[in-house]
Short mmCIF file of C-alpha atoms in Angstrom, two decimals:
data_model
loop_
_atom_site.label_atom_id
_atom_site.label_comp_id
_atom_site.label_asym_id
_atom_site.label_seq_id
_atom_site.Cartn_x
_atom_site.Cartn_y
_atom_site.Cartn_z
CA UNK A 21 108.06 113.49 93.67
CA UNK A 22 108.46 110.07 100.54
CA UNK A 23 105.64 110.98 98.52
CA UNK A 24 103.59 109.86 96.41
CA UNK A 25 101.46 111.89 93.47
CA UNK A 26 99.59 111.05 90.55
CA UNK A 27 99.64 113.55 87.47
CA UNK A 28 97.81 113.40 84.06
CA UNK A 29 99.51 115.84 82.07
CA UNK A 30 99.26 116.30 78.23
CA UNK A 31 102.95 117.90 78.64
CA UNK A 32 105.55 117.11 80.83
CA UNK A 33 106.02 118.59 84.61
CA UNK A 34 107.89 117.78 87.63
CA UNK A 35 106.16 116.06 90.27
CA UNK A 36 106.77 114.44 94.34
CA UNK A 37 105.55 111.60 94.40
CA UNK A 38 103.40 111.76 91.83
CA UNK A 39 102.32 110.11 88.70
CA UNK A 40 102.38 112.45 85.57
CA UNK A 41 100.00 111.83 82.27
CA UNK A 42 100.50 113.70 79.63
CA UNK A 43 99.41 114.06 75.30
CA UNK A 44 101.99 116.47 72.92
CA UNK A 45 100.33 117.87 70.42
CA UNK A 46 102.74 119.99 68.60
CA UNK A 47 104.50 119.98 65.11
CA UNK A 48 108.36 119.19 64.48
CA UNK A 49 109.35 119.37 68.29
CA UNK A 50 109.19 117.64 71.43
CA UNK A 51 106.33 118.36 74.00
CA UNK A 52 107.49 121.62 76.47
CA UNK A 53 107.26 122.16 80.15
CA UNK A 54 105.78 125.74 79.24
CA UNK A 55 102.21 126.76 80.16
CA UNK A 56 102.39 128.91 77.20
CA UNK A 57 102.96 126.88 74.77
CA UNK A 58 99.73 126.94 72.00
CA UNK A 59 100.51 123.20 70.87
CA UNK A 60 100.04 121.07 73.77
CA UNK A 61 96.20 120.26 73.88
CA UNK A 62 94.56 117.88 75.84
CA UNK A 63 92.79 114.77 74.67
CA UNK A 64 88.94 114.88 74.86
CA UNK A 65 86.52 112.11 75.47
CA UNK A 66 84.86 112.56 72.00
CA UNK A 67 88.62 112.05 70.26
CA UNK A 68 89.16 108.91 72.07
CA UNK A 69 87.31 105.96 70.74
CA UNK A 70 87.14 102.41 73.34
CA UNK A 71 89.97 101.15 71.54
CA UNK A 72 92.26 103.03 68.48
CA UNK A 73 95.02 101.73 66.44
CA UNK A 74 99.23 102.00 67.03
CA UNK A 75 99.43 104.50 64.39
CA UNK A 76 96.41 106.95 65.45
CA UNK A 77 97.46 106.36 69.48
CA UNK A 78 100.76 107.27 68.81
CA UNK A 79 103.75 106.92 71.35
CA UNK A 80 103.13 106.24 75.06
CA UNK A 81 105.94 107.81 76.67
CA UNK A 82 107.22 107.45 80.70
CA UNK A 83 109.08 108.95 83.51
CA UNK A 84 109.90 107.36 86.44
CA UNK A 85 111.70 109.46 89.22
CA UNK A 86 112.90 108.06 92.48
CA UNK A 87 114.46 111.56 94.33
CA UNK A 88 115.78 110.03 97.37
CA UNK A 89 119.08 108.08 98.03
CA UNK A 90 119.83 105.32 100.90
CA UNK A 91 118.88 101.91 102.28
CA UNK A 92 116.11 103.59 104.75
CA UNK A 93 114.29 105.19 101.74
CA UNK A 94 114.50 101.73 99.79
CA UNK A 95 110.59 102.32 98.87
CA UNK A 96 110.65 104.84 96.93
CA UNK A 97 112.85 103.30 93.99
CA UNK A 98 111.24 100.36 94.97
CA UNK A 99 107.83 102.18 93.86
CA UNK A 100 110.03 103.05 90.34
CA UNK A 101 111.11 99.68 89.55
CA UNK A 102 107.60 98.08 90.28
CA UNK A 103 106.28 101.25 88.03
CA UNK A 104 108.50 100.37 85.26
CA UNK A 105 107.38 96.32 85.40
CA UNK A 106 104.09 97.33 85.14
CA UNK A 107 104.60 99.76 81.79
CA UNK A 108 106.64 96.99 79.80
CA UNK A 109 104.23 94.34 80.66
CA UNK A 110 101.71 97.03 79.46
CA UNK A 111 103.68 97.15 75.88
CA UNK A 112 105.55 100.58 76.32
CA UNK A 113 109.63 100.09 74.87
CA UNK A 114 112.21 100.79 76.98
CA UNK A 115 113.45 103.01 74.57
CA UNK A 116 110.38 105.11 75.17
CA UNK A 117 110.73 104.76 79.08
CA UNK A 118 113.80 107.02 81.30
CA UNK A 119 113.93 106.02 84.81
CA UNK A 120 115.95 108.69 87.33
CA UNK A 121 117.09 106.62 90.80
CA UNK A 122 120.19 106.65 92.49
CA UNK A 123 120.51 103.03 92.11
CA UNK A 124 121.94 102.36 95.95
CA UNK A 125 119.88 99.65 97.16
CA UNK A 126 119.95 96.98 95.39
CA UNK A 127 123.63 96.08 96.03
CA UNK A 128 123.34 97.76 99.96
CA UNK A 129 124.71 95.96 102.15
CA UNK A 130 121.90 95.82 104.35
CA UNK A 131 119.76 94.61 101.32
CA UNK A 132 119.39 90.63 102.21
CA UNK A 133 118.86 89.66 98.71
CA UNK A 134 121.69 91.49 96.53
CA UNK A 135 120.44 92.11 93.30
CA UNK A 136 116.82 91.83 94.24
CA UNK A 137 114.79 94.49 95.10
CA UNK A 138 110.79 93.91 95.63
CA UNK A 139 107.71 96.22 96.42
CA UNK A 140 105.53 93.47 97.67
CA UNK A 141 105.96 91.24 101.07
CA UNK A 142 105.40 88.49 98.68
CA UNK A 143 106.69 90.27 95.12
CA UNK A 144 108.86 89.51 92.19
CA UNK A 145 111.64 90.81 91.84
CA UNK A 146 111.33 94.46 90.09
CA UNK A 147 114.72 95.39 89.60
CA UNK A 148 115.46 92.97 86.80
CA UNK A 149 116.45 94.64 83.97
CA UNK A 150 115.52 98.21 84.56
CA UNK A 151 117.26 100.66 82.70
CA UNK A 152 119.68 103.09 84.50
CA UNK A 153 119.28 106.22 82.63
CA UNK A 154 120.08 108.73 85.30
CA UNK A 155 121.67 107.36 88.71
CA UNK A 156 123.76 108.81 91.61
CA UNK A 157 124.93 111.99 91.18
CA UNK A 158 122.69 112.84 87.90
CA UNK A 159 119.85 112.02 89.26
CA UNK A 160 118.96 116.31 89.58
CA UNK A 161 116.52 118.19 88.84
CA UNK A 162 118.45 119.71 85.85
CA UNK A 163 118.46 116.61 84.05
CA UNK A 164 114.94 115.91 84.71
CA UNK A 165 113.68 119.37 83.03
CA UNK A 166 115.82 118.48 80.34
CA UNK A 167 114.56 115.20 79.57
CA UNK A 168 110.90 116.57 79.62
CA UNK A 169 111.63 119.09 77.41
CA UNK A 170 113.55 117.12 74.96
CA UNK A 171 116.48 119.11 75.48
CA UNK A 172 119.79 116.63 75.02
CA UNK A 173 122.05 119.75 75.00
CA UNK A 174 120.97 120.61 78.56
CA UNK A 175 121.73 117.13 80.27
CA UNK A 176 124.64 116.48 82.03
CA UNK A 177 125.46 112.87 82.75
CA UNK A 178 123.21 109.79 81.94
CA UNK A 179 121.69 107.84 78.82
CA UNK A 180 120.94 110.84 77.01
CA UNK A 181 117.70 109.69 76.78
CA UNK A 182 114.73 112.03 76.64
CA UNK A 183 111.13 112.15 75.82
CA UNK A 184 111.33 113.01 72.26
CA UNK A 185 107.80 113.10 71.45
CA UNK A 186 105.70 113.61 68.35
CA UNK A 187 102.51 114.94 67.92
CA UNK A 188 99.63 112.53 68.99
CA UNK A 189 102.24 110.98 71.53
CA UNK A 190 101.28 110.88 75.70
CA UNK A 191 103.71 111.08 78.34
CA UNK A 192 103.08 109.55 81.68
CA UNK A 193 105.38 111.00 85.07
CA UNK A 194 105.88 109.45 87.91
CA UNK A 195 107.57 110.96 90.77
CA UNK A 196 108.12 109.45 94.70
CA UNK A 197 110.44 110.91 97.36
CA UNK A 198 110.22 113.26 100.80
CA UNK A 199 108.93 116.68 100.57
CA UNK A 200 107.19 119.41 102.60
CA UNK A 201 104.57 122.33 101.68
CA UNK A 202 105.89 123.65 98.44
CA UNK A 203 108.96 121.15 98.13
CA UNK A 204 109.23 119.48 95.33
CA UNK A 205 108.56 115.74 96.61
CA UNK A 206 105.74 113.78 97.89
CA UNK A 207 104.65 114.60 101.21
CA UNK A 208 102.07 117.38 101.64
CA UNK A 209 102.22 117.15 97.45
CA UNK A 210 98.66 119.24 97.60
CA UNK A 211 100.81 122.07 98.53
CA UNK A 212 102.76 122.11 95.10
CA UNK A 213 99.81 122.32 92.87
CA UNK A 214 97.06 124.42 95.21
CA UNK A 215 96.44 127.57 93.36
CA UNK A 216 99.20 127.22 90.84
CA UNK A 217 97.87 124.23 88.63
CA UNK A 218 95.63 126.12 86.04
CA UNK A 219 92.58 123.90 84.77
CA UNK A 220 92.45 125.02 80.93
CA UNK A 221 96.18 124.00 80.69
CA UNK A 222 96.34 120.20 79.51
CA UNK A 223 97.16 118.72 82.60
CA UNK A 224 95.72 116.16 85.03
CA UNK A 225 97.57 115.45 87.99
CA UNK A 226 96.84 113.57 91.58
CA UNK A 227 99.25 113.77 94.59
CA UNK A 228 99.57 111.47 97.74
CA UNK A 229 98.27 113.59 100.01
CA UNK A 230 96.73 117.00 100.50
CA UNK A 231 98.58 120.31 101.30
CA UNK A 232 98.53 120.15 104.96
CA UNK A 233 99.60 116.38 105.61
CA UNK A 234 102.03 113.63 105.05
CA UNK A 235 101.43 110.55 102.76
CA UNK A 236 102.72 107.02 104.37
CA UNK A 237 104.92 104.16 103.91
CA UNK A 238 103.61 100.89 104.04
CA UNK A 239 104.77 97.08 103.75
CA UNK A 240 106.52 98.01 107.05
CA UNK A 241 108.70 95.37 109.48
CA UNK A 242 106.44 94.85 112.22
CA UNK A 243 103.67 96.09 110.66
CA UNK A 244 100.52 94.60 108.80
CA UNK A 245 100.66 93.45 106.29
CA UNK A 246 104.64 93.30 107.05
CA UNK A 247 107.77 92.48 105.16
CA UNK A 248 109.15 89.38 105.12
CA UNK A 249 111.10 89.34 108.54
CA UNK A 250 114.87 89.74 107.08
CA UNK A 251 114.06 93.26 105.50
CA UNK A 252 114.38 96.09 108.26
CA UNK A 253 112.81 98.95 106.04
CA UNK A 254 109.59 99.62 104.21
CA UNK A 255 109.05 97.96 100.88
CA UNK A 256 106.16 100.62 99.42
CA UNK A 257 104.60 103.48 99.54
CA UNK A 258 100.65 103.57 100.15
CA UNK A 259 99.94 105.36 97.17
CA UNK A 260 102.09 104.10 95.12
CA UNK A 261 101.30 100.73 95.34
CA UNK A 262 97.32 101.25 95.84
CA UNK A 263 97.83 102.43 92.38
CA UNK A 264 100.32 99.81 90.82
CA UNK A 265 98.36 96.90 92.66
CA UNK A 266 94.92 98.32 90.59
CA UNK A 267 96.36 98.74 87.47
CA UNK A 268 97.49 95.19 87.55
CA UNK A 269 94.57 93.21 88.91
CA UNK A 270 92.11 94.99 86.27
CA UNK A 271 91.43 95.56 82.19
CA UNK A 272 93.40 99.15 81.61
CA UNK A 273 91.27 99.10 78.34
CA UNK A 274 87.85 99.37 80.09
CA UNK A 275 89.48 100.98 83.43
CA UNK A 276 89.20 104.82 83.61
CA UNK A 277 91.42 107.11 85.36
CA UNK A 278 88.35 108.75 86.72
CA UNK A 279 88.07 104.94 88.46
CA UNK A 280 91.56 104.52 89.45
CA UNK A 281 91.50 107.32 91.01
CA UNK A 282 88.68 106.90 93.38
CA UNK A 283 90.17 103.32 93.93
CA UNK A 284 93.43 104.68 94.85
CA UNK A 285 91.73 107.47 97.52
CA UNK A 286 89.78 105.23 98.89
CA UNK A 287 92.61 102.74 99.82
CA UNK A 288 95.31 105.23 100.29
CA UNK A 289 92.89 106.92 102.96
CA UNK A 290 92.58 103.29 104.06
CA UNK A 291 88.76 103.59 103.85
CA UNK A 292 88.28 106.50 104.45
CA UNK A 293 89.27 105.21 108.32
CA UNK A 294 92.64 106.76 108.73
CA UNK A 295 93.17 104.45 111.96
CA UNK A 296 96.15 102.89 110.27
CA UNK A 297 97.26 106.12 108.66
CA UNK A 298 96.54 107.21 105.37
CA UNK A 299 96.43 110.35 103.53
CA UNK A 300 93.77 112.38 101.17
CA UNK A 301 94.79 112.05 97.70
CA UNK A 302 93.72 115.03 95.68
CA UNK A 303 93.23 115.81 92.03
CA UNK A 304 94.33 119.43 90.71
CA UNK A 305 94.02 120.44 86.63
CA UNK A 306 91.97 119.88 83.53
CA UNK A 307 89.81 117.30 84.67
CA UNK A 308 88.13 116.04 81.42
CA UNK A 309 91.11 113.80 80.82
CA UNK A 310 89.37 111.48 83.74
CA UNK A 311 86.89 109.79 81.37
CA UNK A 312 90.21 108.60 79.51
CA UNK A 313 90.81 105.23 79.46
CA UNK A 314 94.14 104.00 81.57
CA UNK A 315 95.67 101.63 78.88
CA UNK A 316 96.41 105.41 76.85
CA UNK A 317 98.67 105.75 78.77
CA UNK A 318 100.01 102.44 80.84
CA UNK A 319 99.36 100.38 78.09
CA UNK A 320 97.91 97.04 77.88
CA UNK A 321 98.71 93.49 79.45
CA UNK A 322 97.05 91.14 77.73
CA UNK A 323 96.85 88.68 80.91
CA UNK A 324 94.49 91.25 81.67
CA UNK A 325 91.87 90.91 78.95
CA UNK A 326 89.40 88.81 81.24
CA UNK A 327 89.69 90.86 84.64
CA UNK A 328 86.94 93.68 85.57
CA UNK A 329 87.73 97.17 84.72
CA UNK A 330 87.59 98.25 87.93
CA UNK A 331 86.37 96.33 91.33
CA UNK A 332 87.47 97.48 94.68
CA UNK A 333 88.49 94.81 96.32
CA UNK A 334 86.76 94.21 100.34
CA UNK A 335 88.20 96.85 103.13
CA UNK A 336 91.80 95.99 103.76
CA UNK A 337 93.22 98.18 105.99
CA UNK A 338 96.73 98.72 105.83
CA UNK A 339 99.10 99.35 108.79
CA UNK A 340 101.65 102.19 107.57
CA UNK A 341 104.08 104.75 109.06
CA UNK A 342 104.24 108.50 108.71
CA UNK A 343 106.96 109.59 106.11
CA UNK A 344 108.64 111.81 108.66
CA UNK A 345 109.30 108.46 110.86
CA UNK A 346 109.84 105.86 108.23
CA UNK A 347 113.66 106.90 109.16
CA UNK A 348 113.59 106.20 113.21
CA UNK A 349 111.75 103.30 112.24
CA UNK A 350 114.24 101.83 109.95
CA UNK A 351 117.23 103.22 112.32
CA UNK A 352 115.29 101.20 115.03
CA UNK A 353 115.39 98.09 113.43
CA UNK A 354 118.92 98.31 112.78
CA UNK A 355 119.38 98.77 116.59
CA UNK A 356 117.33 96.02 117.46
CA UNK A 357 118.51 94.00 115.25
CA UNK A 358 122.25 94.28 115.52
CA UNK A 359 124.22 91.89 117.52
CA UNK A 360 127.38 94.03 117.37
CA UNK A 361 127.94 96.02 121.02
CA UNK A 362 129.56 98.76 119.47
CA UNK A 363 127.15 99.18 116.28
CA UNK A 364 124.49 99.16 118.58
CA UNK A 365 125.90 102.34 120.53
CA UNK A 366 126.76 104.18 117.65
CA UNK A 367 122.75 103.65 115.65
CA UNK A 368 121.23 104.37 118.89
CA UNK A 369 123.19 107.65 119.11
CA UNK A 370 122.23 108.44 115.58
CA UNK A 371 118.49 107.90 117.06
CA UNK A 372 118.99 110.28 119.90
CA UNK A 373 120.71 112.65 117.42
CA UNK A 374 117.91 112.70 114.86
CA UNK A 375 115.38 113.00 117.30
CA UNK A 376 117.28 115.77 119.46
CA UNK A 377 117.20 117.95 116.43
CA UNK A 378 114.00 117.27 115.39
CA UNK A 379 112.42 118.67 118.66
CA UNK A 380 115.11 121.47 118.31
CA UNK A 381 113.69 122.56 114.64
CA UNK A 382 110.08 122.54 116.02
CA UNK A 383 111.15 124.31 119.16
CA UNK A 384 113.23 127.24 117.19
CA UNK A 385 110.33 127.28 114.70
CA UNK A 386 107.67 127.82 117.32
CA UNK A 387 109.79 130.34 119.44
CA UNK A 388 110.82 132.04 116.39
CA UNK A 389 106.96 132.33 115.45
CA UNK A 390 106.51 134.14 119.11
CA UNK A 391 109.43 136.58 118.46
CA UNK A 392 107.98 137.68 115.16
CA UNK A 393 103.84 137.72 115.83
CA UNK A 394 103.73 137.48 119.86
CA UNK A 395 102.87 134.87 122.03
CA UNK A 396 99.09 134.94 121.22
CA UNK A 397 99.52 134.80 117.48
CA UNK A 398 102.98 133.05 116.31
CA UNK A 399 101.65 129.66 116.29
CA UNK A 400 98.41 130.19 114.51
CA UNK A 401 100.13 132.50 112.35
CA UNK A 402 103.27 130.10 111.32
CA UNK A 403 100.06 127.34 110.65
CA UNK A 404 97.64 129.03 108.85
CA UNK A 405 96.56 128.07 105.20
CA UNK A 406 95.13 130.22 102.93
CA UNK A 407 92.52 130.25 101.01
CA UNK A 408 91.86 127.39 98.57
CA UNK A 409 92.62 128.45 95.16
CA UNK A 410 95.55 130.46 96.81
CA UNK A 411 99.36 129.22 96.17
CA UNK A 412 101.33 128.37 99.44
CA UNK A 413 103.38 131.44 99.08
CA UNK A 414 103.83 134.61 96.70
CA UNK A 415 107.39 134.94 96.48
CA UNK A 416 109.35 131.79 95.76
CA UNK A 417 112.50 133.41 96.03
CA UNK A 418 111.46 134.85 99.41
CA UNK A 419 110.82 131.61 100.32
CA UNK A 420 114.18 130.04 99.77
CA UNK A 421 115.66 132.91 101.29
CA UNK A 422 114.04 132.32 104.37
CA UNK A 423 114.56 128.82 104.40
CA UNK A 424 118.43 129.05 103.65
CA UNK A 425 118.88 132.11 106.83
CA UNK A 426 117.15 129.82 109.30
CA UNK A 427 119.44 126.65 108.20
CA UNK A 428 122.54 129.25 108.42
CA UNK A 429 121.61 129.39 112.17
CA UNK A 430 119.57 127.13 113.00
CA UNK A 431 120.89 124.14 111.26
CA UNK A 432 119.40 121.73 108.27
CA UNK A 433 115.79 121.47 108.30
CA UNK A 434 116.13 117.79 107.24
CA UNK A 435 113.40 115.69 105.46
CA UNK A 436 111.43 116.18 109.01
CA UNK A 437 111.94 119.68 109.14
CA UNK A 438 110.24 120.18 105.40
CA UNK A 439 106.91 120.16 107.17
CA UNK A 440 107.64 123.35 108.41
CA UNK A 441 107.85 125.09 104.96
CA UNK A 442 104.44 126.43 105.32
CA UNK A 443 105.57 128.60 108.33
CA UNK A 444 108.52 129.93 106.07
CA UNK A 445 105.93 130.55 103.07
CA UNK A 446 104.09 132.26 106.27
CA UNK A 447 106.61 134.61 107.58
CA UNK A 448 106.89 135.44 103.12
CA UNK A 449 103.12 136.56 103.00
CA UNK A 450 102.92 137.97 106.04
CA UNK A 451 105.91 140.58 105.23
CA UNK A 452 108.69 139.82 107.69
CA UNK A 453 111.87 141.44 106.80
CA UNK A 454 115.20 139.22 106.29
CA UNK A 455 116.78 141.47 108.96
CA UNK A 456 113.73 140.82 111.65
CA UNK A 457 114.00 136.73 110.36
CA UNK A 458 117.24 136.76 111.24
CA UNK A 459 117.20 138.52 114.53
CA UNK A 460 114.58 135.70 115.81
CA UNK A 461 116.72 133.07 113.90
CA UNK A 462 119.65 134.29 116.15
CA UNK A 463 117.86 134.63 119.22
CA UNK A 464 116.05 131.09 118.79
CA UNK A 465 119.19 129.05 118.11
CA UNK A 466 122.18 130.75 119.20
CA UNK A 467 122.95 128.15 121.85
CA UNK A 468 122.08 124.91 119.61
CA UNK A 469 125.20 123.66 118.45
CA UNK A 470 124.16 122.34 114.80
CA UNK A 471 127.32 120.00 115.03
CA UNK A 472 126.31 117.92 111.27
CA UNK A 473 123.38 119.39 110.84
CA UNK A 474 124.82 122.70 109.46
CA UNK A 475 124.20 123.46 105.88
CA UNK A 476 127.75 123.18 105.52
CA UNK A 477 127.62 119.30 105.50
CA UNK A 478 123.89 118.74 104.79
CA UNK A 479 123.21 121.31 102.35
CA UNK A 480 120.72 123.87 102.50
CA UNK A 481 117.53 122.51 101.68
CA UNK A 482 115.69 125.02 99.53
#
């Protein structure tokens, strides 16, 4: 859910990156993660007045989901805790709000204020007094479904809190982490919804980036704007905060989401220039919750009774780094920052190492591709994307079977290696066999030695 999405739901769903708005209408029961269900019913235009009371508005519910774990991905719970700021300032109760991080930065030892963590070069501190509902080893995927759904009987671990919502109530998601072409994170996030993401279903969602790239890091060391020059990893991500940074410089009561969301694509594809990087952000689902006003759903700061609903500021262009290499980068930095001999031999092996394996996993995939299609087709084949309107693949379960035979040979895919889950989806549609798979899986790594990148210690990733 490093990705980042943005979702307006009227019923909770998972998301990579993303940023989830949802209303329950239902009777006795909490909202459910079921495109079947009859209650859940979006909000029109026509029901939603400029401004309506507590009591007819309901409950504003949140939740904020940082997947990823370790110092190098410090953004994305960075992204959480800056999210979470921004709804209690808004009005929302922390009773109303669960946050899911692994809660491992803050007190890193590479962090170089303890305690603190910020998602601006020159930020507050957004770590202050965030709730730790689900950290470490219950942050899962489990837990999250069953805090959507309302379900305490399913969650293992944490709070215990979950959205227990009431009809007339909205629920807001927000999701950042990695991902690949129908991974559950944030990078190529398009991928997750294309073709799947029906539009009568009450649901509005918008990812980082489209289905066929990655979305970017930004507040880099070394880059502009940078981080202040202690911190050796990025601070945001470019969606995240192009949509954090709106919502708190404007009136959420006269700001639509149809207008924060053509805020956020335009800076996020850091107008529309891409020279910096940047990413398409896309919209999927029932798009009539757009005319919608944002404080539904982020609530209201008063500060911000006297700013504009919506101005986009002059063209800043932002410098920011690929997902994929938001790791090296942060490895660098360690390396050239270290003054310790012996710590500097053993990060810049962990460089070589990473990057070894990551021409390794595009090697195998691309000779793997000629095996199965011939030299003339494998590449173009592996690459293709289908129709819009299509999902990326037909048979999820074929697709984590393919993903989990090539890891048993080839080694762990990795947070790089998601980008080639399109090829897998691929060699799915196209037919291929498990027994042909794993003849060209054989034949394409037999003489890499996956060392700690077998599935064995990284765990498969699908």
């Amino acid at each position: 859910m490093a990705k980042q999405d943005s979702i307006f739901f009227n019923n909770p769903s998972l998301l990579f990156l993303l940023l989830l708005l949802f209303e329950a209408i239902h009777v006795g029961r909490a909202a459910r993660l079921n495109q079947w269900e009859s209650g859940i019913q979006l909000p029109t235009e026509k029901d939603e007045p400029q401004d309506i009371d507590d009591q007819q508005l309901g409950t504003r519910w949140a939740v904020l989901v940082a997947g990823s774990a370790g110092y190098g991905n410090y953004r994305h719970q960075a992204d959480v805790c800056h999210a979470y700021q921004l709804l209690r300032k808004g009005g929302l109760k922390e009773e109303n709000i669960v946050v899911f991080m692994y809660d491992d930065i803050a007190m890193h030892e590479l962090n170089p204020r303890p305690g603190v963590i910020i998602n601006h070069p020159q930020g507050d501190d957004v770590y202050v007094g965030v709730p730790k509902d689900y950290t470490g080893e219950h942050v899962t995927a489990a837990n999250l479904y069953a805090v959507l759904l309302g379900n305490k009987t399913a969650l293992s671990g944490g709070s215990g809190k979950v959205v227990d919502s009431k009809p007339n109530d909205r629920i807001f998601l927000y999701y950042s982490d990695h991902g690949g072409p129908g991974v559950l994170e944030a990078c190529e996030s398009g991928s997750i919804f294309e073709g799947i993401m029906p539009k009568d279903l009450d649901v509005y969602v918008t990812t980082a980036s489209n289905a066929q790239e990655s979305s970017w890091g930004t507040y880099c060391p070394g880059m502009e704007p940078s981080a202040p020059p202690e911190y050796i990893t990025c601070l945001g991500d470019l969606y995240s905060v192009a949509w954090m940074e709106d919502s708190e410089t404007h009136n959420l009561k006269r700001e639509t989401v149809k207008q924060q969301y053509e805020t956020v694509r335009e800076r996020t594809s850091n107008f529309n220039s891409y020279t910096f990087g940047g990413s398409h952000v896309m919209e999927y689902g029932n798009t009539s919750i757009k005319a919608e006003k944002l404080y539904l759903y982020q609530g209201f700061d008063p500060a911000t009774v006297n700013f504009p609903p919506n101005v986009l500021n002059p063209d800043t262009h932002m410098e920011a780094v690929n997902q994929r290499d938001a790791d090296i980068l942060f490895l660098w930095h360690m390396y050239t920052n270290s003054e310790d001999r012996s710590k500097k031999t053993e990060i810049l092996k962990q460089i070589t190492e990473t990057i070894r394996h990551r021409i390794h996993l595009d090697g195998g995939i691309h000779l793997i591709g000629t095996i199965l299609y011939g030299p003339a087709k494998g590449s173009a084949t592996l690459n293709s994307v289908r129709e819009p309107g299509l999902p990326l693949v037909d048979d999820w379960q074929c697709l984590k079977s393919m993903v989990r035979l090539f890891e048993t040979h080839c080694g762990s895919l990795t947070q790089y290696g998601m980008k080639h889950m399109r090829a897998f989806a691929n060699i799915c549609n196209s037919g291929v066999s498990q027994s042909l798979l794993e003849e060209a899986c054989v034949a394409a790594c037999s003489s890499h030695d996956p060392r700690q990148w077998h599935p064995s210690n990284q765990g498969f990733s699908a």
